XYZ file of C-alpha atoms in Angstrom:
311
model
C -0.098 0.005 0.237
C 2.530 2.914 0.855
C 4.855 3.843 -2.066
C 8.085 4.647 -2.087
C 7.526 8.284 -1.440
C 5.420 7.187 1.505
C 8.410 5.440 2.911
C 10.773 8.223 2.219
C 8.981 10.108 4.969
C 8.352 7.875 6.920
C 12.106 7.733 7.634
C 13.006 11.419 7.077
C 10.729 11.196 10.525
C 11.892 9.051 11.707
C 15.496 10.279 11.261
C 14.212 13.961 12.706
C 13.252 12.481 15.962
C 16.531 11.205 16.471
C 17.966 14.712 15.616
C 15.757 15.937 18.820
C 15.894 13.031 21.411
C 19.922 12.018 21.667
C 18.442 9.696 23.839
C 17.008 7.300 20.737
C 19.474 4.905 19.212
C 19.665 2.943 15.776
C 17.539 0.092 17.143
C 14.987 2.276 18.856
C 14.688 4.147 15.791
C 14.075 1.030 13.786
C 11.729 -0.346 15.940
C 10.109 3.389 15.408
C 9.723 3.239 11.936
C 7.822 -0.096 11.703
C 5.765 1.089 14.020
C 4.974 3.854 12.572
C 4.648 1.448 8.743
C 2.161 -0.566 11.147
C 0.212 2.811 11.732
C -0.560 2.987 8.099
C -2.143 -0.215 8.030
C -4.271 0.449 11.082
C -5.462 4.077 9.714
C -6.267 1.516 6.183
C -8.562 -0.814 8.723
C -10.255 2.036 10.955
C -11.095 3.983 8.076
C -12.622 0.971 5.873
C -14.008 0.484 9.309
C -15.481 4.011 9.567
C -17.089 3.793 6.616
C -19.258 0.498 7.913
C -20.119 2.219 10.903
C -21.750 5.037 8.998
C -24.097 2.647 6.778
C -24.983 0.776 9.468
C -26.395 4.107 11.172
C -29.015 3.863 7.649
C -30.755 0.487 10.277
C -30.808 3.585 12.738
C -32.461 5.820 11.092
C -35.185 3.985 9.334
C -36.270 2.944 12.970
C -36.222 7.055 13.913
C -38.798 6.864 10.965
C -40.781 4.688 11.783
C -41.190 5.280 14.903
C -42.813 9.242 14.236
C -46.494 9.693 15.349
C -47.201 10.143 11.885
C -44.478 9.100 9.359
C -45.284 10.479 5.907
C -44.776 8.358 2.540
C -41.207 9.190 1.349
C -40.895 7.781 5.539
C -42.541 4.874 4.491
C -40.606 3.912 1.893
C -37.440 4.422 3.216
C -34.792 1.889 3.060
C -31.663 0.359 5.469
C -30.146 -0.977 2.289
C -26.635 0.573 2.924
C -26.546 -0.607 5.410
C -28.269 -4.602 4.346
C -26.539 -4.859 0.950
C -24.451 -8.173 0.186
C -21.163 -5.871 -0.505
C -21.289 -4.704 2.458
C -21.988 -7.647 4.503
C -18.863 -9.644 3.361
C -17.296 -6.985 5.184
C -19.409 -7.375 8.685
C -19.204 -11.007 8.377
C -15.637 -11.646 6.985
C -13.928 -13.163 10.373
C -10.688 -12.461 9.140
C -11.184 -8.537 9.167
C -12.930 -8.605 12.112
C -10.907 -10.846 14.083
C -7.746 -8.013 13.227
C -10.252 -5.016 14.037
C -10.801 -7.102 17.746
C -6.691 -7.711 17.997
C -5.823 -4.364 17.212
C -8.143 -2.872 19.164
C -10.053 -0.792 16.726
C -13.554 -1.726 17.088
C -14.448 0.909 20.271
C -12.906 3.777 18.657
C -15.696 4.699 16.832
C -18.431 6.241 19.366
C -21.943 6.972 17.922
C -22.401 10.562 18.028
C -19.295 10.693 15.263
C -21.438 8.267 13.326
C -24.757 9.845 13.145
C -22.675 13.148 12.259
C -21.219 11.679 9.550
C -24.917 9.465 8.435
C -26.455 12.860 8.559
C -25.069 14.534 6.203
C -24.705 12.175 3.702
C -27.822 11.623 4.534
C -29.211 14.565 2.935
C -27.425 13.775 -0.597
C -30.333 13.749 -2.949
C -28.612 10.668 -4.808
C -28.449 9.085 -1.250
C -32.398 9.720 -0.663
C -33.152 8.799 -4.268
C -31.305 4.825 -3.180
C -32.589 4.408 -0.621
C -36.249 4.629 -1.708
C -35.434 2.113 -4.575
C -37.244 -1.626 -4.623
C -34.634 -2.668 -6.338
C -30.624 -1.868 -6.858
C -27.869 -3.932 -8.696
C -24.604 -4.520 -7.365
C -23.059 -1.650 -9.290
C -24.895 0.645 -7.313
C -24.486 -0.568 -4.147
C -20.762 -0.020 -5.506
C -21.694 3.873 -6.711
C -23.129 4.489 -3.317
C -20.360 3.037 -0.559
C -17.875 5.177 -3.368
C -20.404 8.086 -2.869
C -20.870 7.986 1.256
C -17.011 7.361 1.309
C -15.825 10.605 -1.585
C -18.276 12.373 0.505
C -16.552 11.435 3.443
C -12.729 12.698 2.674
C -14.227 15.906 1.315
C -16.090 16.440 5.197
C -13.690 18.603 7.584
C -15.308 16.403 10.605
C -14.456 13.081 9.166
C -10.515 14.189 8.440
C -10.392 16.070 11.574
C -11.387 12.935 13.550
C -8.926 10.713 11.735
C -6.406 12.570 12.447
C -7.030 12.557 16.108
C -6.725 9.284 15.735
C -3.593 8.911 13.450
C -1.309 11.597 13.198
C -0.332 9.700 9.840
C -3.355 10.077 7.748
C -1.847 14.059 6.739
C 0.457 12.116 5.160
C -0.746 8.971 4.548
C -4.574 9.799 3.121
C -3.694 10.041 -0.684
C -2.516 5.946 -0.292
C -5.237 4.725 1.755
C -8.078 6.178 0.319
C -6.828 4.411 -2.757
C -6.624 1.613 -0.921
C -10.300 1.394 0.226
C -11.648 2.801 -2.844
C -10.203 -0.810 -3.930
C -11.712 -2.341 -1.235
C -14.837 -0.716 -2.122
C -14.462 -1.625 -6.055
C -14.099 -5.542 -5.297
C -16.730 -5.646 -2.973
C -18.053 -8.613 -2.060
C -14.590 -9.865 -0.514
C -13.763 -12.816 0.484
C -10.369 -14.881 2.781
C -7.650 -12.152 3.879
C -9.080 -9.570 1.033
C -6.786 -7.261 3.264
C -3.328 -8.581 3.391
C -3.212 -7.124 -0.023
C -2.829 -3.469 1.241
C -0.553 -4.258 4.630
C 2.960 -2.884 3.980
C 5.370 -5.251 3.665
C 8.085 -6.201 1.344
C 11.061 -4.853 -1.201
C 9.436 -0.972 -0.326
C 8.945 -1.077 3.710
C 12.457 -2.973 3.955
C 14.829 -3.394 1.535
C 13.920 0.431 0.657
C 12.753 2.395 3.725
C 14.521 0.502 6.659
C 18.028 -0.265 4.976
C 18.132 3.439 3.816
C 16.913 4.619 7.312
C 19.707 2.546 8.142
C 22.444 3.423 5.496
C 21.682 7.730 6.859
C 22.466 6.895 10.729
C 25.173 4.579 10.022
C 27.138 6.421 7.611
C 26.129 10.427 8.962
C 29.322 11.174 9.473
C 30.690 10.325 5.882
C 27.596 11.566 4.188
C 27.729 14.603 6.146
C 31.403 14.861 4.727
C 30.235 14.518 1.107
C 27.984 17.279 1.353
C 29.293 19.808 3.161
C 32.131 20.597 0.154
C 28.775 21.515 -2.026
C 26.970 23.959 0.567
C 29.922 26.954 0.046
C 29.378 29.712 1.227
C 26.163 28.081 4.005
C 27.646 26.541 6.978
C 26.649 23.101 7.643
C 24.987 24.192 11.123
C 22.765 26.840 9.794
C 21.325 24.683 7.485
C 17.968 23.569 8.581
C 17.586 20.327 10.107
C 15.156 18.677 7.478
C 16.979 20.065 4.583
C 20.037 18.060 6.386
C 18.571 15.159 6.565
C 16.937 15.028 3.293
C 20.398 15.417 1.873
C 21.862 12.952 3.346
C 18.650 10.556 2.572
C 19.804 11.555 -0.674
C 22.984 11.099 -1.632
C 22.320 7.516 0.052
C 19.626 7.157 -2.291
C 22.035 8.829 -4.961
C 24.799 6.661 -3.618
C 23.885 2.666 -2.776
C 20.149 2.318 -4.329
C 21.505 1.129 -8.123
C 17.834 0.381 -9.469
C 16.363 3.996 -8.541
C 17.118 6.545 -11.291
C 18.786 9.776 -10.592
C 15.976 11.652 -11.695
C 13.982 10.369 -9.891
C 15.854 10.632 -6.366
C 15.909 14.359 -6.902
C 12.639 14.523 -7.646
C 10.871 13.390 -4.627
C 13.602 15.462 -2.262
C 12.048 18.438 -3.753
C 8.617 17.640 -4.325
C 9.281 16.400 -0.055
C 10.937 19.269 0.939
C 7.982 21.644 -0.127
C 5.621 19.300 1.841
C 8.156 19.429 4.842
C 10.462 21.689 4.794
C 10.693 26.145 4.362
C 9.464 27.793 1.643
C 13.097 28.257 0.438
C 14.247 24.314 1.056
C 12.988 22.936 -2.826
C 15.574 25.782 -4.166
C 18.087 24.474 -2.125
C 17.999 21.155 -2.264
C 17.421 21.683 -5.997
C 20.828 23.256 -6.335
C 22.603 21.188 -3.469
C 21.261 17.512 -5.335
C 22.454 18.901 -8.544
C 25.606 19.328 -7.570
C 26.411 16.519 -5.282
C 24.926 14.717 -8.984
C 27.833 16.559 -10.905
C 30.412 15.471 -8.719
C 29.687 12.054 -7.880
C 29.005 11.179 -11.590
C 32.848 12.378 -12.382
C 34.633 10.962 -9.488
C 32.126 7.790 -10.777
C 30.089 6.763 -7.930
C 26.792 7.205 -8.786
C 26.277 3.720 -10.696
C 22.993 2.752 -11.836
C 21.503 -0.245 -13.500
C 19.292 -0.254 -16.716
C 19.590 1.057 -19.527
C 18.524 4.920 -19.196
C 18.320 5.257 -15.712
C 22.059 7.598 -14.953
C 21.290 10.894 -15.863
């Protein structure tokens, strides 16, 4: 589920934590990195569960409409199909999904007030009113409605605040989690361990992310000695902490990850600096990395595998 950019950001965050807390050692930082990666998976599960719980409020909505002293014709026509359709129910009945929610203590972190607020806002939309009063539905219509509900939620400020309150990494992981939940909705009804497809693991997390983290920590002084001559009129101590971390990461990536094109490394760290560092960092990172790449190419220290990987 996690892209390499997401992994780079998580590595950067761990290195920043280490720079602020000198009691943190390599092993502690690596453990924090692994836990941070797993929180991204928890966030996916939690967001999917929030969608299920919001949909299930349709059952209470139906009961309230029928409890009225004089329910209107539209009240009588209303159905809880958003909750009761087989696509959503495949999530409710999935033992593996439910066990993960219990084991990770996610099931009871969404209270009724949250759900009511999320549902009632969506329930006012004309598309949902029409859907809830139809006599019959196709699976495609159920899918489209669940996608509409999810889109409505992620564009809703209270929902975003709610997720960020529980998972501060929502800010970093939103696009990937949204993509994973949409993919799950489109695959409904689900069977078995459908969620395993979205568990962060393998090459991006271990072979790339953890290796990059360890390397920057273990070779930090050597990396700094290569960077310092390219700073020219800048004293290394005056470089923003995040900028120096990004430069060390980029340098490590340029020289130790032969399958990643140099242009990709340059562009990725410039983009990350736009989001996480100062207004001037973009141009600073771009300029220093450009000098480093020219110097390293001249010295034969950038060796990329495959045609077109080295610029």
